[in-house]
CSV table of C-alpha atoms and ligand atoms in Angstrom, one decimal:
chain,number,residue,atom,x,y,z
T,1,MET,CA,-9.5,-8.0,26.7
T,2,LYS,CA,-8.1,-11.0,25.4
T,3,ALA,CA,-4.7,-12.7,24.8
T,4,ILE,CA,-3.4,-14.8,22.5
T,5,THR,CA,-1.3,-17.8,23.7
T,6,ASN,CA,0.9,-20.4,22.7
T,7,ILE,CA,2.3,-19.0,19.4
T,8,SER,CA,5.3,-20.6,18.0
T,9,SER,CA,6.7,-17.6,16.6
T,10,LEU,CA,5.5,-14.1,17.7
T,11,ILE,CA,7.2,-11.4,15.1
T,12,CYS,CA,7.3,-8.1,16.3
T,13,ILE,CA,9.3,-6.7,14.0
T,14,THR,CA,10.4,-3.9,16.3
T,15,ARG,CA,9.4,-2.9,20.3
T,16,SER,CA,11.8,0.0,20.3
T,17,ASN,CA,9.1,2.5,18.7
T,18,GLN,CA,11.7,2.5,15.3
T,19,PRO,CA,9.7,4.1,12.5
T,20,PHE,CA,11.3,2.6,9.8
T,21,LYS,CA,14.2,0.2,9.1
T,22,THR,CA,16.8,0.4,6.6
T,23,LYS,CA,20.0,-1.9,5.4
T,24,GLU,CA,21.1,-4.8,8.0
T,25,ASP,CA,18.3,-3.9,10.3
T,26,LEU,CA,16.0,-5.3,7.8
T,27,ASN,CA,16.8,-8.5,8.2
T,28,ASN,CA,16.1,-8.3,12.5
T,29,ILE,CA,12.1,-8.9,12.6
T,30,ASP,CA,12.5,-9.3,16.5
T,31,GLU,CA,11.3,-13.0,16.5
T,32,ILE,CA,9.5,-14.1,20.0
T,33,ASN,CA,9.3,-18.5,20.3
T,34,ASN,CA,6.4,-19.5,22.9
T,35,ALA,CA,4.8,-16.1,22.8
T,36,ALA,CA,2.0,-14.8,24.2
T,37,VAL,CA,-0.1,-11.3,23.5
T,38,ILE,CA,-2.4,-9.0,25.8
T,39,PHE,CA,-4.8,-6.5,23.8
T,40,ASP,CA,-7.9,-4.5,24.0
T,41,GLU,CA,-8.0,-2.2,20.7
T,42,ASN,CA,-4.5,-1.9,21.7
T,43,ILE,CA,-1.4,-4.3,22.7
T,44,LEU,CA,-1.1,-4.4,26.6
T,45,TRP,CA,1.7,-7.0,27.0
T,46,ILE,CA,3.9,-9.5,25.0
T,47,GLY,CA,6.3,-11.9,26.6
T,48,LYS,CA,6.5,-15.3,27.4
T,49,SER,CA,3.0,-18.0,27.2
T,50,ARG,CA,4.7,-19.1,30.4
T,51,ASP,CA,4.6,-15.6,32.1
T,52,LEU,CA,1.0,-14.9,30.7
T,53,HIS,CA,-1.2,-16.0,33.7
T,54,ASN,CA,1.3,-14.2,36.2
T,55,THR,CA,0.7,-11.4,34.2
T,56,ILE,CA,-3.0,-11.5,34.1
T,57,ASP,CA,-3.2,-11.8,38.0
T,58,GLU,CA,-0.1,-9.1,38.7
T,59,LYS,CA,-1.8,-6.8,36.4
T,60,ASN,CA,-5.7,-7.9,38.0
T,61,TYR,CA,-6.4,-8.1,33.7
T,62,GLN,CA,-9.9,-9.1,33.4
T,63,LEU,CA,-9.7,-11.3,30.3
T,64,ASP,CA,-12.8,-12.0,28.1
T,65,GLU,CA,-10.8,-15.1,26.0
T,66,ILE,CA,-8.1,-16.9,26.1
T,67,ILE,CA,-7.3,-17.5,22.2
T,68,ASP,CA,-4.9,-20.9,22.0
T,69,ALA,CA,-2.7,-20.3,18.6
T,70,ASN,CA,-1.6,-23.7,19.0
T,71,GLN,CA,1.9,-23.1,17.8
T,72,LYS,CA,0.8,-21.2,14.5
T,73,THR,CA,2.4,-17.9,14.3
T,74,VAL,CA,1.1,-14.5,14.7
T,75,ILE,CA,2.3,-11.5,12.2
T,76,PRO,CA,1.7,-7.6,11.9
T,77,GLY,CA,-1.1,-6.9,9.5
T,78,PHE,CA,0.2,-5.8,6.1
T,79,VAL,CA,0.1,-2.1,5.1
T,80,ASP,CA,-0.9,-1.5,1.5
T,81,SER,CA,0.2,1.8,0.6
T,82,HIS,CA,-0.4,2.4,-3.1
T,83,THR,CA,-3.6,0.8,-4.5
T,84,HIS,CA,-6.4,2.2,-7.2
T,85,ILE,CA,-9.1,0.2,-5.7
T,86,VAL,CA,-12.0,2.3,-6.7
T,87,PHE,CA,-12.6,1.8,-10.3
T,88,GLY,CA,-15.3,1.5,-12.9
T,89,GLY,CA,-16.0,-1.5,-15.5
T,90,ASN,CA,-13.3,-4.3,-16.2
T,91,ARG,CA,-10.4,-4.8,-18.5
T,92,ALA,CA,-10.4,-8.4,-19.0
T,93,ASN,CA,-10.6,-8.1,-22.7
T,94,GLU,CA,-7.2,-5.6,-22.6
T,95,PHE,CA,-5.3,-8.3,-21.0
T,96,ALA,CA,-6.5,-10.9,-23.4
T,97,ARG,CA,-5.1,-8.6,-25.9
T,98,ARG,CA,-1.7,-8.2,-23.9
T,99,LEU,CA,-1.5,-11.6,-23.7
T,100,GLN,CA,-1.6,-12.2,-27.6
T,101,GLY,CA,1.6,-9.5,-27.8
T,102,ALA,CA,0.0,-6.4,-27.3
T,103,THR,CA,2.4,-3.8,-24.7
T,104,TYR,CA,0.4,-1.9,-22.2
T,105,ILE,CA,1.4,1.5,-23.7
T,106,GLU,CA,0.2,0.4,-27.5
T,107,ILE,CA,-2.9,0.0,-25.9
T,108,ALA,CA,-2.9,3.0,-23.6
T,109,GLN,CA,-2.4,4.9,-27.2
T,110,GLU,CA,-5.5,3.4,-28.8
T,111,GLY,CA,-7.2,4.6,-26.3
T,112,GLY,CA,-7.5,1.5,-24.3
T,113,GLY,CA,-5.7,1.8,-20.8
T,114,ILE,CA,-6.4,4.5,-17.9
T,115,GLN,CA,-8.7,5.5,-20.6
T,116,SER,CA,-11.3,3.4,-20.4
T,117,THR,CA,-11.6,2.8,-16.9
T,118,VAL,CA,-11.8,6.5,-16.8
T,119,LYS,CA,-15.1,6.5,-19.5
T,120,ALA,CA,-16.7,3.8,-17.1
T,121,THR,CA,-15.8,5.3,-13.7
T,122,ARG,CA,-17.3,8.4,-15.1
T,123,LEU,CA,-20.7,6.3,-16.0
T,124,ALA,CA,-20.7,4.6,-13.1
T,125,SER,CA,-22.8,5.2,-9.6
T,126,LYS,CA,-21.2,6.0,-6.6
T,127,GLN,CA,-23.3,3.2,-4.7
T,128,GLU,CA,-21.8,1.1,-7.8
T,129,LEU,CA,-18.4,2.1,-7.2
T,130,PHE,CA,-18.7,1.7,-3.6
T,131,GLU,CA,-20.1,-1.9,-3.9
T,132,SER,CA,-17.1,-3.2,-6.2
T,133,ALA,CA,-14.4,-1.5,-4.3
T,134,SER,CA,-15.9,-3.5,-0.9
T,135,GLN,CA,-15.2,-6.7,-2.2
T,136,LEU,CA,-12.0,-5.8,-3.1
T,137,ILE,CA,-11.0,-4.7,0.2
T,138,ASP,CA,-13.2,-7.5,1.8
T,139,SER,CA,-11.1,-10.1,0.0
T,140,ALA,CA,-7.5,-8.1,0.5
T,141,ILE,CA,-8.4,-7.7,4.7
T,142,LYS,CA,-9.0,-11.6,4.5
T,143,HIS,CA,-5.1,-12.4,2.8
T,144,GLY,CA,-4.0,-10.4,5.5
T,145,THR,CA,-4.2,-6.3,5.1
T,146,VAL,CA,-5.2,-4.1,7.9
T,147,ALA,CA,-4.3,-0.8,5.9
T,148,PHE,CA,-5.0,0.7,2.6
T,149,GLU,CA,-4.0,3.5,0.7
T,150,ILE,CA,-6.7,4.5,-2.1
T,151,LYS,CA,-6.3,6.8,-4.6
T,152,SER,CA,-8.6,8.5,-7.1
T,153,GLY,CA,-7.5,9.3,-10.6
T,154,TYR,CA,-10.3,7.7,-13.1
T,155,GLY,CA,-12.1,10.6,-13.5
T,156,LEU,CA,-10.0,13.5,-14.6
T,157,ASP,CA,-12.6,15.7,-14.2
T,158,LEU,CA,-13.5,17.5,-10.8
T,159,ASP,CA,-17.1,15.6,-10.5
T,160,THR,CA,-15.8,12.5,-10.9
T,161,GLU,CA,-12.8,12.6,-8.7
T,162,ILE,CA,-14.3,14.1,-5.8
T,163,LYS,CA,-16.8,10.7,-6.4
T,164,MET,CA,-14.1,9.0,-6.4
T,165,LEU,CA,-13.2,10.3,-2.9
T,166,GLU,CA,-16.2,10.5,-1.6
T,167,VAL,CA,-16.3,6.6,-2.2
T,168,ILE,CA,-13.0,6.4,-0.4
T,169,GLN,CA,-14.9,8.0,2.6
T,170,MET,CA,-17.9,5.3,2.6
T,171,LEU,CA,-15.0,2.8,2.5
T,172,LYS,CA,-13.5,4.3,5.2
T,173,ASN,CA,-16.9,4.8,7.3
T,174,LYS,CA,-17.9,0.8,6.9
T,175,PHE,CA,-14.4,-1.0,7.1
T,176,PRO,CA,-12.4,-1.3,10.0
T,177,ALA,CA,-9.1,-1.3,8.9
T,178,GLU,CA,-7.3,2.2,7.9
T,179,ILE,CA,-7.9,4.3,4.8
T,180,LYS,CA,-5.6,6.8,3.8
T,181,SER,CA,-6.9,8.5,0.5
T,182,THR,CA,-4.6,10.2,-2.5
T,183,PHE,CA,-6.0,12.6,-4.7
T,184,LEU,CA,-4.6,11.4,-8.3
T,185,GLY,CA,-6.3,14.2,-10.6
T,186,ALA,CA,-2.9,13.9,-12.6
T,187,HIS,CA,-3.2,10.0,-13.6
T,188,ASP,CA,-3.9,11.1,-17.4
T,189,PHE,CA,-4.5,13.7,-19.6
T,190,PRO,CA,-8.8,13.3,-20.0
T,191,ILE,CA,-9.5,12.9,-23.7
T,192,GLU,CA,-10.7,16.8,-23.8
T,193,PHE,CA,-7.3,18.3,-22.8
T,194,GLN,CA,-5.4,15.4,-25.1
T,195,HIS,CA,-4.5,18.7,-27.1
T,196,ASP,CA,-3.5,21.1,-24.3
T,197,ARG,CA,-2.2,19.1,-21.5
T,198,ASP,CA,-0.5,22.8,-19.6
T,199,ALA,CA,-4.4,23.9,-19.4
T,200,TYR,CA,-5.5,20.5,-17.6
T,201,VAL,CA,-2.3,21.1,-15.3
T,202,ASP,CA,-3.5,24.9,-14.8
T,203,LEU,CA,-6.9,23.3,-14.2
T,204,ILE,CA,-6.0,20.7,-11.1
T,205,CYS,CA,-3.8,23.6,-9.7
T,206,SER,CA,-6.1,26.7,-9.9
T,207,GLU,CA,-9.7,24.6,-9.3
T,208,MET,CA,-9.3,20.6,-8.6
T,209,ILE,CA,-6.9,20.7,-5.9
T,210,PRO,CA,-8.2,23.7,-3.6
T,211,GLU,CA,-11.6,22.0,-4.0
T,212,ILE,CA,-10.6,18.8,-2.7
T,213,ALA,CA,-8.1,20.6,0.0
T,214,LYS,CA,-11.7,22.2,1.0
T,215,LEU,CA,-14.1,19.5,1.4
T,216,LYS,CA,-10.8,17.7,3.5
T,217,LEU,CA,-11.1,14.7,0.8
T,218,ALA,CA,-7.4,14.0,0.3
T,219,ASP,CA,-4.7,13.0,2.8
T,220,TYR,CA,-2.1,13.3,-0.5
T,221,CYS,CA,-1.4,14.1,-3.8
T,222,ASP,CA,-0.3,12.0,-6.5
T,223,ALA,CA,1.0,12.4,-10.0
T,224,PHE,CA,2.1,9.9,-12.8
T,225,VAL,CA,5.6,11.7,-13.6
T,226,ASP,CA,6.7,9.5,-16.6
T,227,LYS,CA,7.0,9.6,-20.3
T,228,GLY,CA,4.2,9.9,-22.3
T,229,TYR,CA,2.1,11.3,-18.9
T,230,TYR,CA,2.9,14.2,-16.7
T,231,THR,CA,6.4,16.1,-17.2
T,232,ILE,CA,8.5,16.7,-14.2
T,233,GLU,CA,7.7,20.6,-14.9
T,234,HIS,CA,4.1,19.5,-14.3
T,235,GLY,CA,4.8,17.4,-11.3
T,236,ARG,CA,6.9,20.3,-9.8
T,237,LYS,CA,3.4,23.2,-10.1
T,238,ILE,CA,1.2,20.2,-9.1
T,239,PHE,CA,3.1,19.2,-5.9
T,240,GLU,CA,4.1,23.0,-5.3
T,241,THR,CA,0.1,24.0,-5.4
T,242,ALA,CA,-0.9,20.6,-3.5
T,243,LYS,CA,1.6,21.6,-0.4
T,244,LYS,CA,0.3,25.1,-0.7
T,245,PHE,CA,-3.2,23.8,0.3
T,246,GLY,CA,-1.7,21.1,3.0
T,247,LEU,CA,-1.8,18.0,1.1
T,248,GLU,CA,1.2,15.3,1.7
T,249,ILE,CA,3.0,14.2,-1.9
T,250,ARG,CA,3.6,10.4,-2.8
T,251,THR,CA,4.1,10.0,-6.5
T,252,HIS,CA,4.2,7.4,-9.3
T,253,ALA,CA,8.1,7.4,-10.3
T,254,ASP,CA,10.4,6.3,-13.1
T,255,GLU,CA,7.9,3.2,-14.0
T,256,LEU,CA,8.2,3.4,-17.7
T,257,ASP,CA,11.4,5.5,-18.4
T,258,CYS,CA,13.8,7.3,-16.3
T,259,VAL,CA,12.3,10.9,-16.1
T,260,GLY,CA,14.2,12.3,-12.9
T,261,ALA,CA,10.6,12.2,-11.3
T,262,ALA,CA,12.8,10.3,-7.7
T,263,GLU,CA,14.8,13.4,-7.8
T,264,LEU,CA,11.8,15.6,-7.8
T,265,ALA,CA,9.9,13.5,-5.3
T,266,ALA,CA,13.1,14.5,-3.1
T,267,GLU,CA,13.0,18.1,-4.2
T,268,MET,CA,9.3,18.3,-2.9
T,269,GLY,CA,9.9,16.4,0.5
T,270,ALA,CA,7.5,13.4,-0.9
T,271,LYS,CA,6.4,10.5,1.7
T,272,SER,CA,7.0,7.8,-1.3
T,273,ALA,CA,8.3,7.4,-4.6
T,274,ASP,CA,6.6,4.5,-6.2
T,275,HIS,CA,7.3,2.3,-9.1
T,276,LEU,CA,11.4,3.0,-9.8
T,277,LEU,CA,11.4,0.7,-12.2
T,278,PHE,CA,13.9,3.1,-14.2
T,279,VAL,CA,15.3,5.0,-10.9
T,280,SER,CA,18.5,6.5,-11.7
T,281,ASP,CA,21.5,6.2,-9.4
T,282,TYR,CA,21.1,9.9,-8.7
T,283,GLY,CA,17.3,9.1,-7.8
T,284,ILE,CA,18.3,6.6,-5.5
T,285,ASP,CA,20.9,8.7,-3.8
T,286,ALA,CA,18.3,11.9,-3.4
T,287,MET,CA,15.5,9.8,-2.2
T,288,ARG,CA,18.1,8.5,0.4
T,289,LYS,CA,19.1,11.7,1.5
T,290,ASN,CA,15.3,13.0,1.7
T,291,ASN,CA,14.1,10.2,3.9
T,292,VAL,CA,11.5,9.6,0.6
T,293,VAL,CA,10.2,5.9,1.1
T,294,ALA,CA,10.7,4.0,-2.1
T,295,THR,CA,7.8,1.7,-2.4
T,296,LEU,CA,8.2,-1.0,-4.9
T,297,LEU,CA,5.5,-3.0,-6.3
T,298,PRO,CA,6.7,-5.8,-8.0
T,299,GLY,CA,2.5,-7.0,-8.9
T,300,THR,CA,2.7,-4.5,-11.9
T,301,SER,CA,6.3,-5.6,-13.3
T,302,PHE,CA,4.7,-9.1,-13.3
T,303,PHE,CA,1.0,-8.2,-14.8
T,304,ILE,CA,2.8,-6.1,-17.7
T,305,ARG,CA,5.9,-8.3,-18.0
T,306,LEU,CA,8.2,-4.8,-17.0
T,307,PRO,CA,11.9,-5.6,-15.6
T,308,TYR,CA,11.8,-5.5,-11.8
T,309,ALA,CA,13.0,-2.6,-9.7
T,310,ASN,CA,16.8,-2.7,-9.0
T,311,ALA,CA,15.7,-3.5,-5.2
T,312,ARG,CA,18.6,-4.5,-4.4
T,313,LYS,CA,20.9,-1.3,-4.8
T,314,ILE,CA,17.7,0.5,-3.3
T,315,ILE,CA,17.8,-1.1,0.0
T,316,ASP,CA,21.9,-1.6,0.0
T,317,THR,CA,22.5,2.3,-0.3
T,318,GLY,CA,20.0,2.5,2.6
T,319,ASN,CA,16.7,4.0,1.6
T,320,ILE,CA,13.9,2.9,3.1
T,321,VAL,CA,11.8,0.2,1.0
T,322,ALA,CA,8.3,-0.4,1.4
T,323,LEU,CA,6.0,-2.8,-0.7
T,324,ALA,CA,2.5,-2.7,-2.3
T,325,THR,CA,0.1,-3.9,-4.7
T,326,ASP,CA,-0.6,-1.1,-7.0
T,327,CYS,CA,-4.2,-2.9,-6.9
T,328,ASN,CA,-5.7,-1.5,-10.2
T,329,PRO,CA,-7.9,-3.1,-13.2
T,330,GLY,CA,-4.9,-2.4,-16.0
T,331,SER,CA,-1.4,-3.1,-15.1
T,332,SER,CA,-1.9,-5.2,-11.4
T,333,PHE,CA,-5.2,-6.5,-10.8
T,334,ASN,CA,-4.5,-7.9,-7.7
T,335,GLU,CA,-5.5,-7.1,-4.0
T,336,ASN,CA,-3.4,-9.9,-2.5
T,337,MET,CA,-0.4,-8.9,-0.3
T,338,GLN,CA,0.8,-12.3,0.0
T,339,MET,CA,1.6,-12.1,-3.6
T,340,ILE,CA,3.7,-9.0,-3.3
T,341,LEU,CA,5.3,-11.0,-0.8
T,342,TRP,CA,6.1,-14.2,-3.1
T,343,LEU,CA,6.9,-11.5,-5.7
T,344,ALA,CA,9.6,-9.3,-3.6
T,345,THR,CA,11.4,-12.6,-2.3
T,346,LEU,CA,11.8,-14.3,-5.8
T,347,ASN,CA,11.9,-11.8,-8.0
T,348,LEU,CA,13.1,-8.8,-6.4
T,349,ARG,CA,15.7,-10.7,-4.5
T,350,MET,CA,14.6,-9.5,-1.2
T,351,SER,CA,15.1,-11.8,1.9
T,352,MET,CA,11.9,-13.2,3.7
T,353,GLU,CA,12.5,-10.6,6.4
T,354,GLU,CA,13.0,-7.6,4.1
T,355,ALA,CA,9.5,-8.4,2.6
T,356,LEU,CA,8.0,-9.0,5.7
T,357,ILE,CA,9.4,-5.1,7.2
T,358,GLY,CA,8.6,-3.8,3.7
T,359,SER,CA,5.0,-5.0,4.3
T,360,THR,CA,4.2,-4.0,7.7
T,361,LEU,CA,6.5,-1.0,9.3
T,362,ASN,CA,8.4,0.9,6.4
T,363,ALA,CA,4.5,0.8,4.2
T,364,ALA,CA,2.7,2.3,7.6
T,365,TYR,CA,5.9,4.9,8.0
T,366,SER,CA,5.1,6.0,4.2
T,367,LEU,CA,1.5,6.8,5.3
T,368,ASP,CA,2.4,8.3,8.6
T,369,LEU,CA,0.7,5.3,10.4
T,370,HIS,CA,3.7,4.0,12.1
T,371,ASN,CA,2.3,5.0,15.5
T,372,LYS,CA,0.0,2.8,15.1
T,373,LEU,CA,0.7,0.2,12.8
T,374,GLY,CA,3.2,-1.8,11.1
T,375,SER,CA,4.8,-3.6,14.1
T,376,ILE,CA,3.4,-5.4,17.4
T,377,GLU,CA,4.5,-4.1,20.1
T,378,VAL,CA,2.7,-2.4,23.4
T,379,GLY,CA,1.2,0.9,22.6
T,380,LYS,CA,0.1,0.1,19.1
T,381,GLU,CA,-3.2,-0.9,17.7
T,382,ALA,CA,-3.9,-4.4,18.0
T,383,SER,CA,-4.0,-5.4,14.4
T,384,PHE,CA,-2.2,-8.5,13.3
T,385,LEU,CA,-2.4,-11.6,11.7
T,386,MET,CA,-2.7,-15.2,12.9
T,387,LEU,CA,-1.1,-17.7,10.1
T,388,ASN,CA,-1.7,-21.3,9.6
T,389,ASP,CA,1.9,-22.1,9.8
T,390,VAL,CA,4.5,-22.4,12.5
T,391,SER,CA,7.1,-20.5,10.9
T,392,TYR,CA,6.7,-17.1,9.0
T,393,LYS,CA,9.3,-18.8,6.4
T,394,GLU,CA,5.7,-21.2,5.0
T,395,LEU,CA,4.1,-17.8,4.3
T,396,PHE,CA,6.9,-17.4,1.3
T,397,TYR,CA,7.8,-21.3,0.6
T,398,HIS,CA,4.5,-22.8,0.1
T,399,TYR,CA,3.2,-19.8,-2.7
T,400,GLY,CA,-0.4,-19.7,-4.2
T,401,SER,CA,-2.8,-20.5,-1.2
T,402,ASN,CA,-3.9,-18.1,1.6
T,403,HIS,CA,-2.1,-18.8,4.6
T,404,ILE,CA,-4.0,-16.4,7.3
T,405,ALA,CA,-6.2,-18.4,9.5
T,406,LYS,CA,-7.5,-14.9,11.4
T,407,VAL,CA,-7.2,-11.1,11.0
T,408,PHE,CA,-7.7,-8.9,14.1
T,409,ILE,CA,-8.1,-5.3,13.2
T,410,LYS,CA,-8.3,-3.2,16.6
T,411,GLY,CA,-8.4,-6.0,18.8
T,412,ALA,CA,-11.7,-7.1,17.1
T,413,GLU,CA,-11.3,-10.5,14.9
T,414,TYR,CA,-12.7,-10.0,11.1
T,415,THR,CA,-15.4,-11.6,9.7
T,416,TYR,CA,-17.3,-10.0,7.1
V,501,NIG,O1,0.0,2.3,-11.0
V,501,NIG,N1,1.0,3.9,-13.6
V,501,NIG,C1,0.0,4.4,-13.6
V,501,NIG,N2,-1.2,4.2,-12.8
V,501,NIG,C2,-1.5,2.9,-12.8
V,501,NIG,C3,-1.9,1.9,-13.6
V,501,NIG,C4,-3.2,2.4,-14.0
V,501,NIG,C5,-3.9,1.7,-15.3
V,501,NIG,O2,-3.3,0.6,-15.9
V,501,NIG,O3,-5.3,1.8,-14.9
V,501,NIG,C6,-0.3,1.7,-12.0
V,501,NIG,O4,0.6,1.5,-12.7
V,502,FE,FE1,-0.2,2.9,-9.4
């Protein structure tokens, strides 16, 4: 058992077991000044520094260590609820071409993009995929991420999709961070099925989903429902099958064009619809009515120079908004959630408080982790970050450097 004392600003987010926050409540981050926390794997007590010693005596707590925060800030660990962190190869040359004017879609149409990562991922061994993903996860944790969602989707055949999902299992065993896995067989169409897309959707439904569900390798099923990729009908068929096999739904939605993917997410009772750059007003409304989390990925708009999602409209109409990296080798090669917080304030026009809640509690809710993570409250896991700063505002103001002094996951300091 340990305590941290002399915390200038403890950002709890909530202490009343709220599963998520919306609207005006997004500006209330439940801050305590001059605070202390007592924890083992879980949080046992939260209060003022001046009450720490009395509490230890009264409750007869046996502490191994009292850490002096030296008037620094403590916030909940970030939850990165949308990543493609397991992949083979590298697309730096594509990025160079994009800087010279080629667009993401043009490169994809020439057989680059997702397809080039599919080739490299099919060729890579499990160990190679595990090692490169481990480096990214280690770096993400050092930048404050304590929970991840990781998707397959660079295999597009049953064997490689299973290989990717098994690598995600290996990562779950290696890292103390919480990891949820998502089957994204419907990411792109494999070259073998380029001229018979419906046949690949049939294969996903008749063979891939049943096998992956049987092996218990995925928590969620996702599909890239967008212009040039999966149609609404494809998405509906895939999601209905996934639900029959016990997988929950999260989806790439309206990233490249407005195709009604957010409405489909609402119809299917998805946990989350992600990207939403071109979502319609109907889609926004349907998501709100069905508690579908709107996961915004500003790193992608930044990296492939697309417009930003209309976060203001999505928030002001009462939707549950979460933030994530979309970490992947093509459209957003970034594992650092602090980068996403900067972009959310400057380019999504979210307040600092909205960005903090979006990257903690609301993201945890989208992964069904809100009972363990997302806020600093008694009973939840002791997974939080000590910043180098006196105020959380510095985290946004001083952009481009790592603000994390210490990362605690389930009570233990992360020291890989
Ligand atoms: O979320 N939209 C689809 N998939 C990824 C891009 C993947 C890639 O380019 O490798 C995304 O942006
Ligand atoms: Fe994505």
